[in-house]
mmCIF file of C-alpha atoms in Angstrom:
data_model
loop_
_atom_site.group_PDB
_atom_site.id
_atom_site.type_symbol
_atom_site.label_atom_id
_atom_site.label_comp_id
_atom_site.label_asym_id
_atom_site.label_seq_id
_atom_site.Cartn_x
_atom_site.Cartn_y
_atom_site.Cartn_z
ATOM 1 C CA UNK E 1 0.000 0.000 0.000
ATOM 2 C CA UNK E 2 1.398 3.627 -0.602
ATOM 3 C CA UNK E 3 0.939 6.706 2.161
ATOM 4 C CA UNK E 4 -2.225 7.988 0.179
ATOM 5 C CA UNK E 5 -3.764 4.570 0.273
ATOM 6 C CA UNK E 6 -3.391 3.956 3.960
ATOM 7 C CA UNK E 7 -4.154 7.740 5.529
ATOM 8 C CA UNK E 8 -6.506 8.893 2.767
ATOM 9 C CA UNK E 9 -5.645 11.787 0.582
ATOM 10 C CA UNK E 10 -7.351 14.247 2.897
ATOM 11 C CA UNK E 11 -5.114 12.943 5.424
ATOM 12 C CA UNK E 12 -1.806 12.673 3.396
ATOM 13 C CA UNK E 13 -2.262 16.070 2.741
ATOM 14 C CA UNK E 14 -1.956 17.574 6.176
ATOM 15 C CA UNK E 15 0.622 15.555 6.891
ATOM 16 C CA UNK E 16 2.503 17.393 3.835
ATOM 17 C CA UNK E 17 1.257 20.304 5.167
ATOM 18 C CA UNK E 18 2.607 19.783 8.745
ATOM 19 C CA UNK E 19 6.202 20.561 6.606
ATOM 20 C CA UNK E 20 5.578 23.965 6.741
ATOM 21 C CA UNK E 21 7.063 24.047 10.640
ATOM 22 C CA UNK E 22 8.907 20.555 10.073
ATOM 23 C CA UNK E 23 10.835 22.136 7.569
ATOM 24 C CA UNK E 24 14.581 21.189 7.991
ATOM 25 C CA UNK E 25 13.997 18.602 5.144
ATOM 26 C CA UNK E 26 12.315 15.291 4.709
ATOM 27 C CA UNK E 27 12.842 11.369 4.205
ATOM 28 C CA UNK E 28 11.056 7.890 3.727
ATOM 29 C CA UNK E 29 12.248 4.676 3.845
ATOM 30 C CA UNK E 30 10.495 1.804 2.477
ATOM 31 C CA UNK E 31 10.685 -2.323 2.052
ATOM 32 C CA UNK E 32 8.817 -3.456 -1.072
ATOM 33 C CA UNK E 33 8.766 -6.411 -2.572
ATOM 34 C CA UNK E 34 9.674 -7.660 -5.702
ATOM 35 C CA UNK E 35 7.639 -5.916 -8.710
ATOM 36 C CA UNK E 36 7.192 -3.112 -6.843
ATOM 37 C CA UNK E 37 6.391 0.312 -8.799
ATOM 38 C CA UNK E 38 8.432 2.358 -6.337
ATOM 39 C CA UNK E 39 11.609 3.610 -8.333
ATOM 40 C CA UNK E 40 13.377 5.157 -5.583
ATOM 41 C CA UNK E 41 17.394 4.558 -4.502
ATOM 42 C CA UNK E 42 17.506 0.897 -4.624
ATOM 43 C CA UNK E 43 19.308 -1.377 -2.125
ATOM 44 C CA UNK E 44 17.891 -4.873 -2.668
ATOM 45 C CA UNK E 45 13.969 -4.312 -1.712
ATOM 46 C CA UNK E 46 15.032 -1.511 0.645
ATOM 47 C CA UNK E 47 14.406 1.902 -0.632
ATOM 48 C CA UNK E 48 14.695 5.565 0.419
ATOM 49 C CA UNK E 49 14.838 9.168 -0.344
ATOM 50 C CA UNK E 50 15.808 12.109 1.773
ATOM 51 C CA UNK E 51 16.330 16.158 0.830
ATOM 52 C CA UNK E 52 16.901 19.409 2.646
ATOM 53 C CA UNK E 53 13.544 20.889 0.998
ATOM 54 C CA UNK E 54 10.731 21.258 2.857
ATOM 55 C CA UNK E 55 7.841 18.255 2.076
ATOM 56 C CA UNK E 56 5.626 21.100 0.780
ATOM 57 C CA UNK E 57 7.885 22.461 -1.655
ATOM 58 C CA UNK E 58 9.400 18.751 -3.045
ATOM 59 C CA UNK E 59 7.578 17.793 -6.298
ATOM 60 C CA UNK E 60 8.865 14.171 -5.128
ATOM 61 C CA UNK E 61 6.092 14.237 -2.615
ATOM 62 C CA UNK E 62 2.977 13.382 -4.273
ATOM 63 C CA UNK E 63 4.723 10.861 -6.614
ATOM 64 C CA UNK E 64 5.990 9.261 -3.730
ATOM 65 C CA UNK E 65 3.186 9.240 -1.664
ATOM 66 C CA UNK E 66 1.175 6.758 -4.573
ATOM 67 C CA UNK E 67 4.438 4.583 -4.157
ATOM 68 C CA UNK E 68 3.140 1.267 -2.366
ATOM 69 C CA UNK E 69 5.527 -0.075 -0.100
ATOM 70 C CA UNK E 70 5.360 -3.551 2.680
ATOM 71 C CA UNK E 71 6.075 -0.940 4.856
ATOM 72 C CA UNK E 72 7.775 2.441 4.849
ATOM 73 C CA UNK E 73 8.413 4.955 7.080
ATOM 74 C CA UNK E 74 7.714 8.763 6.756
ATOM 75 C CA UNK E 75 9.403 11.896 8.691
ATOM 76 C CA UNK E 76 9.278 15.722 8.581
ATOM 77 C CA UNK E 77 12.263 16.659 10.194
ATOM 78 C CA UNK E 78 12.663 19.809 12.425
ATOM 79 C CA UNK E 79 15.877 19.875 13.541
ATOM 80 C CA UNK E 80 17.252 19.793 17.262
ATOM 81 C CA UNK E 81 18.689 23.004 18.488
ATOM 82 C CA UNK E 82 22.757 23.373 17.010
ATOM 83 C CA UNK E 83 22.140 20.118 14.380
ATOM 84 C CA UNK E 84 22.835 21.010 11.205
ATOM 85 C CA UNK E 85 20.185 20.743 8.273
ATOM 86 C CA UNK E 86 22.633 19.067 6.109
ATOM 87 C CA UNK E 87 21.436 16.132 3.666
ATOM 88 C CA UNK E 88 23.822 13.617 6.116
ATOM 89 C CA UNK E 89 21.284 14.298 9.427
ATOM 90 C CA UNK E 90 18.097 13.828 6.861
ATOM 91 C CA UNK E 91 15.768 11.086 8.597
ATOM 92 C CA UNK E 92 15.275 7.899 8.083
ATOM 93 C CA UNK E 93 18.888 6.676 8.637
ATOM 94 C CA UNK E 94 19.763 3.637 7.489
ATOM 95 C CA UNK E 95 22.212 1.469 8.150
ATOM 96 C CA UNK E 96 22.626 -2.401 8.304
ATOM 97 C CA UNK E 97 19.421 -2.905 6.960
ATOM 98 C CA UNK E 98 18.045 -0.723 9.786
ATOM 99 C CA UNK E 99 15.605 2.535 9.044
ATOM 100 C CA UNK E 100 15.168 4.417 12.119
ATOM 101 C CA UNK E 101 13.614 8.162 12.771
ATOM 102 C CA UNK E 102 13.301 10.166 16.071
ATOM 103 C CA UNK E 103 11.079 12.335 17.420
ATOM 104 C CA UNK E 104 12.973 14.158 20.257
ATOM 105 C CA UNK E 105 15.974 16.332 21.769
ATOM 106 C CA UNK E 106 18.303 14.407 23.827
ATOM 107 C CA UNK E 107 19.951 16.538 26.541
ATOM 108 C CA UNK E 108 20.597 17.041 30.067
ATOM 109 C CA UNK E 109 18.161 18.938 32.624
ATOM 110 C CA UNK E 110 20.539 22.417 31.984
ATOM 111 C CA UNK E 111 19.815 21.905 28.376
ATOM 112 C CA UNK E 112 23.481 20.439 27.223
ATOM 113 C CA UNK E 113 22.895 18.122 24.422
ATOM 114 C CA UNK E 114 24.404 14.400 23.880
ATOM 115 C CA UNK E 115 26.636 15.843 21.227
ATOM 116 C CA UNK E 116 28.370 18.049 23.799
ATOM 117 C CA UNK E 117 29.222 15.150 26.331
ATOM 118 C CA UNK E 118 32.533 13.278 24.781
ATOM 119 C CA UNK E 119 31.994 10.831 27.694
ATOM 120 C CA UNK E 120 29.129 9.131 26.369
ATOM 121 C CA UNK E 121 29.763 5.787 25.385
ATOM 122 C CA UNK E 122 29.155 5.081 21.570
ATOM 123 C CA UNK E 123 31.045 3.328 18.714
ATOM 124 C CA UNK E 124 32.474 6.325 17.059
ATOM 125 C CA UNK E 125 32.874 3.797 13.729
ATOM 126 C CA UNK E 126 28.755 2.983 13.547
ATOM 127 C CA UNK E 127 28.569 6.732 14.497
ATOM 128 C CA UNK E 128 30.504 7.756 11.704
ATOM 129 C CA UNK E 129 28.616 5.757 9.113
ATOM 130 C CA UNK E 130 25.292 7.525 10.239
ATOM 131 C CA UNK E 131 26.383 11.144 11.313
ATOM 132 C CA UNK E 132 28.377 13.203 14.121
ATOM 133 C CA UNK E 133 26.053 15.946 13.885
ATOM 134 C CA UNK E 134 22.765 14.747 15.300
ATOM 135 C CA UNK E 135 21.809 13.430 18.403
ATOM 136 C CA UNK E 136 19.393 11.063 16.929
ATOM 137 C CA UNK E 137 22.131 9.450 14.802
ATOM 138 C CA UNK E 138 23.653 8.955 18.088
ATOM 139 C CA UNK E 139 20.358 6.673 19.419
ATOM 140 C CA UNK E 140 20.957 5.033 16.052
ATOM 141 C CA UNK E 141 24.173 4.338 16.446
ATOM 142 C CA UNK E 142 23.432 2.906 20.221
ATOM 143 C CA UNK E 143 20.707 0.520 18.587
ATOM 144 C CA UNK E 144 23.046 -0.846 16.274
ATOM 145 C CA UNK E 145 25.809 -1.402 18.332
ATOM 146 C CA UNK E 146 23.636 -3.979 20.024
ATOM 147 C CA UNK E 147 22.145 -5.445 16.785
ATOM 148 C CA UNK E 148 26.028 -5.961 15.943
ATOM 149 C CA UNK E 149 26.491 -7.738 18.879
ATOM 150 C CA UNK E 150 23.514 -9.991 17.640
ATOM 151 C CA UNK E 151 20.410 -9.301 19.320
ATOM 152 C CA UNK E 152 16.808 -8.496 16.921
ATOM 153 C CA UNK E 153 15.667 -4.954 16.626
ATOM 154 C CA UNK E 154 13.120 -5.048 19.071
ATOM 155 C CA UNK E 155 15.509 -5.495 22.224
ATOM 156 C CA UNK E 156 18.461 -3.804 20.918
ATOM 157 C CA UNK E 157 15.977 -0.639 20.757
ATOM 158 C CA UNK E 158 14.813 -1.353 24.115
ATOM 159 C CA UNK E 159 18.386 -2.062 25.132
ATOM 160 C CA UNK E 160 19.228 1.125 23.632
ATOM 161 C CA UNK E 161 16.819 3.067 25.213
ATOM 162 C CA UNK E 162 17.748 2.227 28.718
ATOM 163 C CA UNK E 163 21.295 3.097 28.122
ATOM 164 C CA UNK E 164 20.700 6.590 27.021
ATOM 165 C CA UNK E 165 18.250 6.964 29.933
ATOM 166 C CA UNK E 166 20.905 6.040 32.731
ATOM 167 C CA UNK E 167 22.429 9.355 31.694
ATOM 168 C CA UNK E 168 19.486 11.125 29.743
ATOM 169 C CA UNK E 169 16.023 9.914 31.694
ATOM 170 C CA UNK E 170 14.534 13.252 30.945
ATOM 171 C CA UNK E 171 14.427 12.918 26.922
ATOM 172 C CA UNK E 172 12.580 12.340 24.189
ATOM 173 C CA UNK E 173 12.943 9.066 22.849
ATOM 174 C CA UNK E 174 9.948 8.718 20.787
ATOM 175 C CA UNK E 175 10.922 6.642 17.518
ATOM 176 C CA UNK E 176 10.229 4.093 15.134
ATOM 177 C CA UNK E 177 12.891 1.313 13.257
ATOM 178 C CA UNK E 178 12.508 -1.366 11.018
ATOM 179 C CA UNK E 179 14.578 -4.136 9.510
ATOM 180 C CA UNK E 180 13.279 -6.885 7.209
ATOM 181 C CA UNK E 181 11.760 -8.744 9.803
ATOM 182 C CA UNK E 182 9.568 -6.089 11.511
ATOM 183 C CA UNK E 183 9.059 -2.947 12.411
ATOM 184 C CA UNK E 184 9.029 -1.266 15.984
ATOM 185 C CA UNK E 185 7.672 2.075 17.330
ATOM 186 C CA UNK E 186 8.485 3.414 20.649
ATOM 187 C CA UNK E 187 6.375 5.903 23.086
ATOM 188 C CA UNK E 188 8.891 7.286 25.382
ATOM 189 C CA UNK E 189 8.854 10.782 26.945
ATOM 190 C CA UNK E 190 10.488 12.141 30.154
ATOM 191 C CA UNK E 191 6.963 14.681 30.345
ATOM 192 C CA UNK E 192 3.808 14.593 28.479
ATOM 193 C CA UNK E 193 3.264 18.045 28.738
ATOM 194 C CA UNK E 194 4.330 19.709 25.349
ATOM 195 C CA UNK E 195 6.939 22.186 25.802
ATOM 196 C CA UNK E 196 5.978 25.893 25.399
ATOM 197 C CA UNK E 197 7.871 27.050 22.957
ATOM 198 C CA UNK E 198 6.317 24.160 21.068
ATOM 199 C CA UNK E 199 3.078 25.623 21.199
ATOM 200 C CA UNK E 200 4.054 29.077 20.793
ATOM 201 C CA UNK E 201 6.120 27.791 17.366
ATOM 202 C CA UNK E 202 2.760 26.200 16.549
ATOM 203 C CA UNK E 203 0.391 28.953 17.248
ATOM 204 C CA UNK E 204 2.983 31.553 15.176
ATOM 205 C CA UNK E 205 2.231 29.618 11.973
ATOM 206 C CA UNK E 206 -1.611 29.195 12.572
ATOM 207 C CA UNK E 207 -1.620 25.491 13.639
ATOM 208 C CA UNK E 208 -2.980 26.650 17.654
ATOM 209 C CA UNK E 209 -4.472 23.536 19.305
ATOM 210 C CA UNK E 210 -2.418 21.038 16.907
ATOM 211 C CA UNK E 211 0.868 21.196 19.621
ATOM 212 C CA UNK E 212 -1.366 19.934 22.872
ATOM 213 C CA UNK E 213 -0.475 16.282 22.002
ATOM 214 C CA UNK E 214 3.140 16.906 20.175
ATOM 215 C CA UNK E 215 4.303 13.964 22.212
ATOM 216 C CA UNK E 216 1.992 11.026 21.402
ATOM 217 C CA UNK E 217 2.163 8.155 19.222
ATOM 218 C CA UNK E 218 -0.825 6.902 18.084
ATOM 219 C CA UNK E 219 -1.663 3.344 16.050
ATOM 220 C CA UNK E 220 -4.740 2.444 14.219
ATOM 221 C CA UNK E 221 -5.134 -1.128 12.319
ATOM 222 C CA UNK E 222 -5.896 -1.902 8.805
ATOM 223 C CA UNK E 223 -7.608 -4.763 7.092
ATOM 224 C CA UNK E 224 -8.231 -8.313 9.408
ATOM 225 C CA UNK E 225 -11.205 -6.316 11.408
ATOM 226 C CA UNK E 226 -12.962 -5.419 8.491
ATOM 227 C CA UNK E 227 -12.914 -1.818 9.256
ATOM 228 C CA UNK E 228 -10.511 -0.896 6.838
ATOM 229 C CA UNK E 229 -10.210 -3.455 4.216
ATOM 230 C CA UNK E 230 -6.871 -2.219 2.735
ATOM 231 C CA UNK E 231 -7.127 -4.642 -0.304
ATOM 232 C CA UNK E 232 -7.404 -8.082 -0.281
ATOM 233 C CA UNK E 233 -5.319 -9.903 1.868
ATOM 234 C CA UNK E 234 -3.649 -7.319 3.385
ATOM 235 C CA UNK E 235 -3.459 -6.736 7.074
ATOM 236 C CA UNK E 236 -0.914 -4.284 8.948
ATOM 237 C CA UNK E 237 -0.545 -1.116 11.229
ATOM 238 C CA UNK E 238 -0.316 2.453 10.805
ATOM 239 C CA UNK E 239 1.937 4.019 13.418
ATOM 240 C CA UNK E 240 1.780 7.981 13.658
ATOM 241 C CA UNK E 241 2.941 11.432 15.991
ATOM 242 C CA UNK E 242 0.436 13.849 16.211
ATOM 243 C CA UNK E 243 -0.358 16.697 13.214
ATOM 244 C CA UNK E 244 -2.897 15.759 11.044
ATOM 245 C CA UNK E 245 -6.728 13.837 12.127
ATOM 246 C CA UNK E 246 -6.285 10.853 14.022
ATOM 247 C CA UNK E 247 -9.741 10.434 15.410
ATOM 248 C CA UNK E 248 -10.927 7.583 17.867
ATOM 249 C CA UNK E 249 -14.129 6.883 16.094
ATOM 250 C CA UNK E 250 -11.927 6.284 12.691
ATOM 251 C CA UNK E 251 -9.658 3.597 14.897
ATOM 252 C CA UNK E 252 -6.607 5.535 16.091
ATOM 253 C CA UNK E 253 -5.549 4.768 19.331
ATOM 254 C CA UNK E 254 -3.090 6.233 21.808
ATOM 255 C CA UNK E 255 0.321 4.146 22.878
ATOM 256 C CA UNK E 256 1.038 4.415 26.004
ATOM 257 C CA UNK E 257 4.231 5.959 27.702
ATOM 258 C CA UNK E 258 6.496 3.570 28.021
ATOM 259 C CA UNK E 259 5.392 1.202 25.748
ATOM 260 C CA UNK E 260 6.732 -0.386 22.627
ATOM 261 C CA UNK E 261 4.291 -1.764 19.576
ATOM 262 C CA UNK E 262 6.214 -4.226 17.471
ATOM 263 C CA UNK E 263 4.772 -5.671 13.843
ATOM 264 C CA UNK E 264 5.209 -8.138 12.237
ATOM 265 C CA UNK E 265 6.248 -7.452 8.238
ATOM 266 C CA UNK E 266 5.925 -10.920 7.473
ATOM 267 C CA UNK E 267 2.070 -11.528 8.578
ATOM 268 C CA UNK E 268 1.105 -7.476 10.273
ATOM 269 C CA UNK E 269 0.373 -8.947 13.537
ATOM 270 C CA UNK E 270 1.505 -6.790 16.393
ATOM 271 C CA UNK E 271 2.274 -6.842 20.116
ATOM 272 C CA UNK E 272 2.397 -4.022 22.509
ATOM 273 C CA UNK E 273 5.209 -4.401 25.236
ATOM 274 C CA UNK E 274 6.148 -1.942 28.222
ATOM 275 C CA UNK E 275 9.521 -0.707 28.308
#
């Protein structure tokens, strides 16, 4: 299925739209399988595009968006305070296999990001291969360390987690990765309370109300119910941070903090685990 299939054009269309704030450049990953009429960069059935431009002002959008995929993920980026919008920081990273994006600043309580602490311990090899210039190539970089050492995406990401959180357990660590096995999204904020200056960034460009819920993830199922057929055959989960309609009566729920949804590419079955 491609983005405009599985949120709706309506839908797809404020998420473009959200690019007007989340405009430090854009990315999408995807997994397709053979036959596929994506034509993006091609690494075996893994594919992926990323760009400085702002989603609204990319051309590449829309054809992308009617791209169907096995799964793919999607990310506006606005960047962390002191990161760099260069084309190397662009979300989804990939690596190994891997596709991972990050919603989230990681820092201590005074405000003094990961990238300023030469102490941390991560492989400054894996780091390299992503970027030195983001903190969220650094929770990357922690992830794969651990899938290097051999265990599955699901607990190296919960591995990871709880090693940036002995030194950062304020953050951000709201993400999603997949691999060709599966794909795994992550609900895990220090507060649930938006920050201000989110709001006020929000409310400057017209979009007052939309910031109240900047940290949730939210999930809503397609096809196996009967709710949303999504073709024959096909069953699966849509994973999403707030910004565009996500309304309980239509399905979407709300993941709870702390908790990890993991799905299964291979059949879209899913579990939700706490962290």
């Amino acid at each position: 299925m491609s983005l405009s299939d599985v949120l709706g054009r309506r839908d797809t269309a404020d998420f473009r739209r959200l690019s007007e704030i989340h405009r430090d450049g854009w990315g999408v990953s995807m997994y397709c399988g053979p036959g596929s009429r994506a034509k993006i960069w091609d690494v075996g059935h893994e594919r992926s595009y990323h760009t400085t431009m702002a989603a609204y002002q990319d051309g590449q959008f829309e054809p992308l968006a009617e791209a169907p995929a096995r799964s793919a993920l999607w990310h506006l980026r606005w960047g962390s305070p002191g990161v760099p919008g260069i084309l190397k920081n662009q979300q989804p990273f990939v690596l190994d296999g891997v596709s991972f994006i990050h919603n989230g600043h990681i820092s201590s309580a005074d405000g003094v990001s990961i990238l300023d602490n030469p102490e941390f311990d991560v492989d400054q090899e894996i780091l390299g291969e992503i970027s030195k210039r983001s903190d969220s190539a650094i929770f990357f970089a922690v992830i794969l360390r651990f899938m290097r050492e051999g265990l599955k995406l699901p607990e190296a990401v919960r591995r990871g987690l709880a090693k940036l959180r002995e030194t950062y357990p304020d953050s951000s660590y709201n993400c999603v990765a997949q691999d060709g096995s599966c794909m795994v999204a992550v609900r895990a904020v220090g507060s649930e309370r938006t920050h201000a200056g989110i709001v006020d960034f929000y409310d400057d460009y017209g979009w007052t109300g939309q910031a109240k819920d900047y940290n949730a993830i939210r999930y809503r199922t397609i096809g196996g119910s009967g709710q949303d057929s999504g073709g024959d055959g096909i069953k699966g989960v849509v994973v999403a941070s707030s910004g565009f309609r996500q309304r309980a009566d239509e399905g979407w729920r709300d993941l709870a903090n702390n908790h990890m949804l993991v799905i299964s590419h291979a059949t879209g079955d899913f579990d939700i685990q706490e962290l």
